[in-house]
CSV table of C-alpha atoms in Angstrom, one decimal:
chain,number,residue,atom,x,y,z
A,55,UNK,CA,-40.1,25.7,-13.3
A,56,UNK,CA,-36.5,25.7,-14.9
A,57,UNK,CA,-33.6,27.4,-13.3
A,58,UNK,CA,-31.8,29.7,-15.5
A,59,UNK,CA,-28.3,30.2,-15.1
A,60,UNK,CA,-27.0,34.0,-14.8
A,61,UNK,CA,-25.1,35.4,-17.6
A,62,UNK,CA,-21.3,34.8,-17.5
A,63,UNK,CA,-19.6,38.2,-16.8
A,64,UNK,CA,-16.9,39.6,-19.2
A,65,UNK,CA,-14.1,39.4,-16.5
A,66,UNK,CA,-14.5,35.5,-16.5
A,67,UNK,CA,-14.2,35.4,-20.3
A,68,UNK,CA,-11.2,37.5,-20.0
A,69,UNK,CA,-9.6,35.0,-17.5
A,70,UNK,CA,-7.7,33.1,-20.1
A,71,UNK,CA,-6.3,36.2,-21.6
A,72,UNK,CA,-4.8,37.5,-18.5
A,73,UNK,CA,-3.3,33.7,-17.7
A,74,UNK,CA,-1.8,33.7,-21.2
A,75,UNK,CA,-0.3,37.1,-20.7
A,76,UNK,CA,1.3,35.9,-17.3
A,77,UNK,CA,2.5,32.6,-18.8
A,78,UNK,CA,4.2,34.6,-21.8
A,79,UNK,CA,6.1,36.6,-19.4
A,80,UNK,CA,8.2,33.6,-18.0
A,81,UNK,CA,9.6,33.5,-14.5
A,82,UNK,CA,9.8,37.1,-13.0
A,83,UNK,CA,11.6,36.3,-9.9
A,84,UNK,CA,9.3,39.0,-8.2
A,85,UNK,CA,8.4,37.7,-4.9
A,86,UNK,CA,5.0,39.7,-5.1
A,87,UNK,CA,4.1,37.9,-8.3
A,88,UNK,CA,5.0,34.6,-6.3
A,89,UNK,CA,2.9,35.7,-3.2
A,90,UNK,CA,0.0,36.8,-5.5
A,91,UNK,CA,-0.1,33.3,-7.6
A,92,UNK,CA,0.1,31.4,-4.4
A,93,UNK,CA,-2.8,33.1,-3.0
A,94,UNK,CA,-4.9,32.9,-6.2
A,95,UNK,CA,-4.5,28.9,-6.3
A,96,UNK,CA,-6.9,28.4,-3.6
A,97,UNK,CA,-9.3,31.2,-4.7
A,98,UNK,CA,-9.5,29.8,-8.5
A,99,UNK,CA,-10.1,26.2,-7.0
A,100,UNK,CA,-12.8,27.7,-4.7
A,101,UNK,CA,-14.5,29.6,-7.8
A,102,UNK,CA,-14.1,26.6,-10.1
A,103,UNK,CA,-16.0,24.0,-7.4
A,104,UNK,CA,-18.6,26.9,-7.0
A,105,UNK,CA,-19.1,26.9,-10.8
A,106,UNK,CA,-19.1,23.2,-10.9
A,107,UNK,CA,-21.8,23.1,-8.2
A,108,UNK,CA,-23.9,25.7,-10.2
A,109,UNK,CA,-23.4,23.9,-13.5
A,110,UNK,CA,-24.7,20.7,-11.6
A,111,UNK,CA,-27.8,22.7,-10.1
A,112,UNK,CA,-28.9,24.3,-13.5
A,113,UNK,CA,-28.2,21.4,-15.7
A,114,UNK,CA,-26.3,23.8,-17.8
A,115,UNK,CA,-23.8,20.9,-18.9
A,116,UNK,CA,-26.3,19.8,-21.6
A,117,UNK,CA,-25.6,23.1,-23.4
A,118,UNK,CA,-22.0,22.0,-24.3
A,119,UNK,CA,-23.1,18.4,-24.9
A,120,UNK,CA,-22.2,16.7,-21.5
A,121,UNK,CA,-24.5,14.5,-19.8
A,122,UNK,CA,-23.6,15.5,-16.4
A,123,UNK,CA,-21.5,17.8,-14.5
A,124,UNK,CA,-19.1,15.0,-13.5
A,125,UNK,CA,-18.7,14.3,-17.4
A,126,UNK,CA,-17.9,18.1,-18.0
A,127,UNK,CA,-15.2,18.1,-15.2
A,128,UNK,CA,-13.7,14.8,-16.6
A,129,UNK,CA,-13.4,16.5,-20.3
A,130,UNK,CA,-12.1,19.6,-18.9
A,131,UNK,CA,-9.2,18.3,-16.8
A,132,UNK,CA,-8.8,14.9,-18.3
A,133,UNK,CA,-9.3,12.9,-15.0
A,134,UNK,CA,-10.7,9.6,-14.2
A,135,UNK,CA,-14.5,9.3,-13.6
A,136,UNK,CA,-14.1,8.5,-10.0
A,137,UNK,CA,-11.9,12.0,-9.6
A,138,UNK,CA,-14.6,13.8,-11.5
A,139,UNK,CA,-17.4,12.5,-9.6
A,140,UNK,CA,-15.6,13.4,-6.2
A,141,UNK,CA,-15.1,16.8,-7.5
A,142,UNK,CA,-18.8,17.1,-8.0
A,143,UNK,CA,-19.8,15.8,-4.6
A,144,UNK,CA,-17.2,18.2,-2.9
A,145,UNK,CA,-18.6,21.0,-4.9
A,146,UNK,CA,-22.2,20.3,-3.7
A,147,UNK,CA,-21.2,20.0,-0.2
A,148,UNK,CA,-19.2,23.4,-0.1
A,149,UNK,CA,-22.2,24.9,-2.0
A,150,UNK,CA,-24.9,23.8,0.5
A,151,UNK,CA,-24.1,22.7,4.1
A,152,UNK,CA,-20.5,23.5,4.2
A,153,UNK,CA,-20.8,26.9,2.4
A,154,UNK,CA,-18.8,28.7,5.0
A,155,UNK,CA,-15.8,26.3,4.3
A,156,UNK,CA,-16.2,27.0,0.7
A,157,UNK,CA,-16.0,30.7,1.3
A,158,UNK,CA,-12.8,30.3,3.1
A,159,UNK,CA,-11.3,28.5,0.2
A,160,UNK,CA,-12.3,31.3,-2.2
A,161,UNK,CA,-10.8,33.7,0.4
A,162,UNK,CA,-7.4,31.6,-0.1
A,163,UNK,CA,-7.4,30.9,3.7
A,164,UNK,CA,-7.9,27.3,3.1
A,165,UNK,CA,-6.9,24.7,0.4
A,166,UNK,CA,-9.0,22.1,-1.4
A,167,UNK,CA,-7.4,19.4,0.7
A,168,UNK,CA,-8.6,21.1,3.9
A,169,UNK,CA,-12.2,21.2,2.2
A,170,UNK,CA,-12.0,17.5,1.5
A,171,UNK,CA,-10.7,16.7,5.1
A,172,UNK,CA,-13.8,18.6,6.5
A,173,UNK,CA,-16.1,16.5,4.4
A,174,UNK,CA,-14.6,13.4,5.4
A,175,UNK,CA,-14.3,14.4,9.1
A,176,UNK,CA,-18.0,15.2,9.4
A,177,UNK,CA,-19.4,12.2,7.3
A,178,UNK,CA,-22.3,10.6,8.8
A,179,UNK,CA,-23.0,13.2,11.4
A,180,UNK,CA,-26.5,14.7,11.7
A,181,UNK,CA,-26.8,17.7,9.4
A,182,UNK,CA,-28.1,19.7,12.7
A,183,UNK,CA,-24.9,18.9,14.5
A,184,UNK,CA,-22.7,20.0,11.5
A,185,UNK,CA,-24.6,23.2,11.1
A,186,UNK,CA,-24.3,23.9,14.7
A,187,UNK,CA,-20.5,23.2,14.7
A,188,UNK,CA,-19.6,25.1,11.6
A,189,UNK,CA,-18.0,28.0,13.5
A,190,UNK,CA,-15.8,25.8,15.3
A,191,UNK,CA,-14.8,23.5,12.2
A,192,UNK,CA,-13.5,26.6,10.3
A,193,UNK,CA,-11.7,28.0,13.2
A,194,UNK,CA,-10.1,24.7,13.5
A,195,UNK,CA,-9.5,24.2,9.9
A,196,UNK,CA,-7.5,27.6,9.2
A,197,UNK,CA,-5.0,26.6,11.8
A,198,UNK,CA,-4.6,22.8,11.2
A,199,UNK,CA,-2.8,20.8,8.5
A,200,UNK,CA,-5.4,18.7,6.3
A,201,UNK,CA,-4.3,15.4,7.7
A,202,UNK,CA,-4.4,16.6,11.4
A,203,UNK,CA,-7.9,18.2,10.6
A,204,UNK,CA,-9.3,15.0,9.0
A,205,UNK,CA,-8.3,12.9,12.0
A,206,UNK,CA,-9.2,15.6,14.9
A,207,UNK,CA,-12.8,15.9,13.1
A,208,UNK,CA,-13.2,12.2,12.9
A,209,UNK,CA,-12.3,11.5,16.5
A,210,UNK,CA,-14.7,14.1,17.6
A,211,UNK,CA,-17.4,12.8,15.4
A,212,UNK,CA,-16.9,9.2,16.7
A,213,UNK,CA,-17.1,10.7,20.3
A,214,UNK,CA,-20.4,12.3,19.3
A,215,UNK,CA,-21.9,9.2,17.6
A,216,UNK,CA,-21.0,5.7,19.0
A,217,UNK,CA,-22.6,4.3,15.7
A,218,UNK,CA,-19.9,6.1,13.7
A,219,UNK,CA,-17.1,4.7,16.0
A,220,UNK,CA,-18.5,1.2,15.5
A,221,UNK,CA,-18.6,1.5,11.6
A,222,UNK,CA,-14.8,3.2,11.7
A,223,UNK,CA,-13.7,0.1,13.7
A,224,UNK,CA,-15.4,-2.2,11.2
A,225,UNK,CA,-13.9,-0.5,8.3
A,226,UNK,CA,-10.6,-0.6,9.6
A,227,UNK,CA,-10.7,-4.4,10.4
A,228,UNK,CA,-11.9,-4.9,6.8
A,229,UNK,CA,-8.7,-2.9,5.6
A,230,UNK,CA,-6.1,-4.7,7.9
A,231,UNK,CA,-3.8,-7.1,6.0
A,232,UNK,CA,-0.2,-7.5,4.6
A,233,UNK,CA,1.2,-8.6,1.5
A,234,UNK,CA,5.0,-9.0,0.2
A,235,UNK,CA,5.7,-9.1,-3.5
A,236,UNK,CA,8.9,-9.5,-5.4
A,237,UNK,CA,10.1,-7.4,-8.3
A,238,UNK,CA,12.1,-8.2,-11.2
A,239,UNK,CA,15.4,-6.9,-9.6
A,240,UNK,CA,15.0,-9.2,-6.5
A,241,UNK,CA,13.8,-6.5,-4.2
A,242,UNK,CA,10.6,-7.2,-2.1
A,243,UNK,CA,7.6,-4.7,-2.0
A,244,UNK,CA,5.9,-4.9,1.5
A,245,UNK,CA,2.3,-3.3,1.4
A,246,UNK,CA,0.2,-3.3,4.7
A,247,UNK,CA,-2.6,-1.8,6.7
A,248,UNK,CA,-2.1,-2.8,10.2
A,249,UNK,CA,-4.1,-2.2,13.5
A,250,UNK,CA,-3.2,0.7,15.9
A,251,UNK,CA,-1.9,-1.9,18.3
A,252,UNK,CA,0.4,-3.3,15.7
A,253,UNK,CA,1.9,-0.1,14.4
A,254,UNK,CA,2.4,1.1,18.0
A,255,UNK,CA,4.4,-2.0,19.0
A,256,UNK,CA,6.3,-2.2,15.7
A,257,UNK,CA,7.3,1.4,16.1
A,258,UNK,CA,8.4,0.8,19.6
A,259,UNK,CA,10.4,-2.2,18.9
A,260,UNK,CA,12.1,-0.8,15.8
A,261,UNK,CA,12.9,2.4,17.3
A,262,UNK,CA,14.5,1.0,20.3
A,263,UNK,CA,16.4,-1.4,18.1
A,264,UNK,CA,17.5,1.3,15.7
A,265,UNK,CA,18.7,3.7,18.4
A,266,UNK,CA,20.2,1.1,20.4
A,267,UNK,CA,22.3,-0.3,17.8
A,268,UNK,CA,23.5,3.3,16.5
A,269,UNK,CA,27.3,3.5,16.4
A,270,UNK,CA,29.8,6.0,15.3
A,271,UNK,CA,30.3,6.2,11.6
A,272,UNK,CA,27.0,4.3,10.8
A,273,UNK,CA,26.2,6.0,7.5
A,274,UNK,CA,22.7,4.2,6.9
A,275,UNK,CA,19.9,6.2,6.5
A,276,UNK,CA,17.1,5.8,9.1
A,277,UNK,CA,14.8,3.8,6.8
A,278,UNK,CA,17.6,1.4,6.1
A,279,UNK,CA,18.3,1.0,9.8
A,280,UNK,CA,14.7,0.3,10.4
A,281,UNK,CA,14.8,-2.3,7.5
A,282,UNK,CA,17.9,-3.9,9.0
A,283,UNK,CA,16.4,-3.9,12.6
A,284,UNK,CA,13.3,-5.7,11.2
A,285,UNK,CA,15.6,-8.2,9.6
A,286,UNK,CA,17.4,-8.9,12.9
A,287,UNK,CA,13.9,-9.4,14.5
A,288,UNK,CA,12.9,-11.9,12.0
A,289,UNK,CA,16.1,-13.9,12.4
A,290,UNK,CA,15.7,-14.0,16.2
A,291,UNK,CA,12.2,-15.3,15.7
A,292,UNK,CA,13.5,-18.0,13.3
A,293,UNK,CA,16.4,-18.9,15.5
A,294,UNK,CA,14.3,-18.9,18.7
A,295,UNK,CA,13.8,-22.6,19.6
A,296,UNK,CA,11.1,-21.9,22.2
A,297,UNK,CA,9.1,-20.4,19.6
A,298,UNK,CA,6.4,-22.5,17.9
A,299,UNK,CA,6.9,-21.7,14.4
A,300,UNK,CA,4.7,-23.2,11.7
A,301,UNK,CA,6.2,-26.1,10.0
A,302,UNK,CA,5.9,-27.6,6.4
A,303,UNK,CA,7.4,-31.0,5.1
A,304,UNK,CA,8.6,-31.5,8.6
A,305,UNK,CA,10.7,-28.3,8.4
A,306,UNK,CA,10.0,-25.2,10.6
A,307,UNK,CA,9.7,-21.9,8.9
A,308,UNK,CA,12.7,-21.1,6.8
A,309,UNK,CA,14.2,-19.8,3.9
A,310,UNK,CA,16.0,-22.1,1.2
A,311,UNK,CA,19.0,-21.3,-0.8
A,312,UNK,CA,20.2,-23.4,-3.8
A,313,UNK,CA,23.7,-23.5,-4.5
A,314,UNK,CA,25.9,-25.9,-6.4
A,315,UNK,CA,29.2,-27.4,-4.9
A,316,UNK,CA,31.2,-25.2,-7.0
A,317,UNK,CA,29.3,-22.0,-5.8
A,318,UNK,CA,29.9,-22.9,-2.1
A,319,UNK,CA,33.7,-23.5,-2.8
A,320,UNK,CA,33.9,-20.1,-4.6
A,321,UNK,CA,35.0,-21.6,-7.8
A,322,UNK,CA,35.5,-19.2,-10.8
A,323,UNK,CA,32.4,-19.2,-13.1
A,324,UNK,CA,30.2,-20.9,-10.7
A,325,UNK,CA,26.5,-20.1,-10.9
A,326,UNK,CA,25.4,-17.8,-8.2
A,327,UNK,CA,23.4,-19.0,-5.3
A,328,UNK,CA,19.7,-18.2,-5.4
A,329,UNK,CA,16.8,-17.8,-3.0
A,330,UNK,CA,13.9,-20.4,-3.5
A,331,UNK,CA,10.4,-18.5,-3.7
A,332,UNK,CA,12.0,-15.2,-5.1
A,333,UNK,CA,11.2,-14.0,-8.7
A,334,UNK,CA,15.0,-13.1,-9.0
A,335,UNK,CA,16.8,-14.0,-5.8
A,336,UNK,CA,20.2,-14.2,-7.0
A,337,UNK,CA,22.7,-13.8,-4.1
A,338,UNK,CA,26.1,-11.9,-4.1
A,339,UNK,CA,29.0,-14.1,-2.7
A,340,UNK,CA,29.1,-11.9,0.2
A,341,UNK,CA,25.2,-12.4,1.1
A,342,UNK,CA,25.6,-16.0,0.5
A,343,UNK,CA,28.4,-16.6,2.8
A,344,UNK,CA,26.9,-14.3,5.3
A,345,UNK,CA,23.5,-16.4,5.3
A,346,UNK,CA,25.5,-19.7,5.4
A,347,UNK,CA,27.0,-18.7,8.8
A,348,UNK,CA,23.7,-19.7,10.6
A,349,UNK,CA,22.5,-22.0,8.2
A,350,UNK,CA,21.5,-25.7,8.1
A,351,UNK,CA,23.2,-27.2,5.1
A,352,UNK,CA,21.7,-30.2,3.3
A,353,UNK,CA,22.7,-32.1,0.2
A,354,UNK,CA,20.2,-33.1,-2.4
A,355,UNK,CA,21.6,-35.4,-5.6
A,356,UNK,CA,18.9,-34.8,-7.7
A,357,UNK,CA,20.2,-36.8,-10.6
A,358,UNK,CA,21.5,-39.7,-8.6
A,359,UNK,CA,19.9,-42.6,-6.8
A,360,UNK,CA,16.8,-41.5,-5.1
A,361,UNK,CA,16.1,-44.5,-3.2
A,362,UNK,CA,16.6,-43.1,0.1
A,363,UNK,CA,13.7,-40.8,-0.6
A,364,UNK,CA,11.3,-43.3,-1.6
A,365,UNK,CA,8.5,-44.2,1.0
A,366,UNK,CA,6.4,-46.1,-1.6
A,367,UNK,CA,3.0,-47.1,-0.4
A,368,UNK,CA,4.0,-47.0,3.3
A,369,UNK,CA,3.2,-43.5,3.9
A,370,UNK,CA,0.9,-40.8,2.3
A,371,UNK,CA,2.8,-37.9,3.8
A,372,UNK,CA,6.2,-36.7,2.4
A,373,UNK,CA,9.2,-36.9,4.6
A,374,UNK,CA,11.3,-33.9,5.5
A,375,UNK,CA,14.0,-35.1,2.8
A,376,UNK,CA,11.6,-35.4,0.3
A,377,UNK,CA,10.0,-32.0,0.9
A,378,UNK,CA,13.6,-30.4,0.8
A,379,UNK,CA,14.3,-32.2,-2.5
A,380,UNK,CA,11.2,-31.1,-3.9
A,381,UNK,CA,11.9,-27.3,-3.1
A,382,UNK,CA,15.4,-27.6,-4.7
A,383,UNK,CA,14.1,-29.6,-7.9
A,384,UNK,CA,11.0,-27.5,-8.7
A,385,UNK,CA,11.7,-24.1,-6.7
A,386,UNK,CA,8.1,-22.7,-7.4
A,387,UNK,CA,4.8,-24.2,-8.3
A,388,UNK,CA,4.7,-26.4,-11.4
A,389,UNK,CA,0.8,-26.0,-12.0
A,390,UNK,CA,0.0,-24.5,-15.2
A,391,UNK,CA,-0.9,-20.7,-14.8
A,392,UNK,CA,0.0,-20.7,-11.1
A,393,UNK,CA,2.5,-17.9,-9.9
A,394,UNK,CA,3.1,-18.9,-6.3
A,395,UNK,CA,6.7,-19.1,-5.5
A,396,UNK,CA,7.4,-19.5,-1.8
A,397,UNK,CA,7.3,-23.0,-0.2
A,398,UNK,CA,4.9,-21.8,2.5
A,399,UNK,CA,2.4,-21.2,-0.5
A,400,UNK,CA,2.8,-24.7,-1.9
A,401,UNK,CA,2.3,-28.2,-0.9
A,402,UNK,CA,3.6,-31.7,-2.1
A,403,UNK,CA,1.2,-33.3,-4.4
A,404,UNK,CA,1.0,-36.8,-5.7
A,405,UNK,CA,1.0,-36.7,-9.6
A,406,UNK,CA,-0.7,-40.2,-9.6
A,407,UNK,CA,-3.2,-39.9,-6.6
A,408,UNK,CA,-2.2,-41.8,-3.5
A,409,UNK,CA,-5.9,-43.2,-3.5
A,410,UNK,CA,-5.2,-44.5,-6.9
A,411,UNK,CA,-2.2,-46.4,-6.3
A,412,UNK,CA,0.3,-43.6,-6.7
A,413,UNK,CA,3.4,-44.1,-4.7
A,414,UNK,CA,5.1,-41.4,-2.3
A,415,UNK,CA,8.2,-41.2,-4.3
A,416,UNK,CA,10.0,-38.3,-5.7
A,417,UNK,CA,9.2,-38.9,-9.2
A,418,UNK,CA,5.5,-39.1,-8.3
A,419,UNK,CA,5.6,-35.8,-6.4
A,420,UNK,CA,5.0,-32.3,-7.6
A,421,UNK,CA,5.8,-28.8,-5.8
A,422,UNK,CA,2.5,-27.1,-6.3
């Protein structure tokens, strides 16, 4: 037996006319108008989600040539398919087992973010547990911000179900990772999902460093001071001789700067120094001199006699001097189509393989 949708009330048809008239008024500056519209936002969203659930249940989306309720949502608000599908899933939950939460949204007491937080918070719980907990969930939702609500509900759900807790830990482990990329202007972008232990330790160390180093007249913002504190910690780790940092080409973990003799001397018109492994990496004179204060300086005469850098057939592994010369000469991976730039991402490779008689000389080595 087909389900027939009820007729559309005339008040709903007139809704656009009302909104058009309000829009034509322009800003009124009336606090009562402001309050009314703010309260209406959640109500309209609640009513819209209720209608989405009804269209999905009745199948009435076919009347306007749409294959699904999600397709109707996507066409109506010009969103992505993923957002449209998520809207339909949320609407279904608010129209079924989470109906009291949907009623609070229509009443203007919750926001859509609260409703999404509830759905996330009770995910995976037995339906009977959710039903018996609805009153407590609603009471918590109306006095809690969405982010805290989602976290609190998730903690309670995992306390009820050890299986959920195990799944949550597994999902977190899959997400943990860190990446750092360069932008054309030389800045770096750090993106990371870190474990609770890591974030707690990082915040504790950075906060202690930031507040301990605060002096009068320091105009840096807190994020900038945290950045500088992290830089100080990395410098300390690199300088610590007792710390077994990994090595490559016989060199401990380090950054490499390429500069000509004219740049070092500060000659007029000299090319700026640059960081190896950075997409842009050009250094100001001030930054270059500051980094040189604690640097080991090596010279590489790339166009001169390279005899001292030749190991011939005596060794397959490159020497420290050869590695440094490769970094200075190639500066990034020379393999076609490869975008790796930092030395730690590359290796010294024989152009003519060592097993085939290739020599371990600089002219037979490539940085890739």
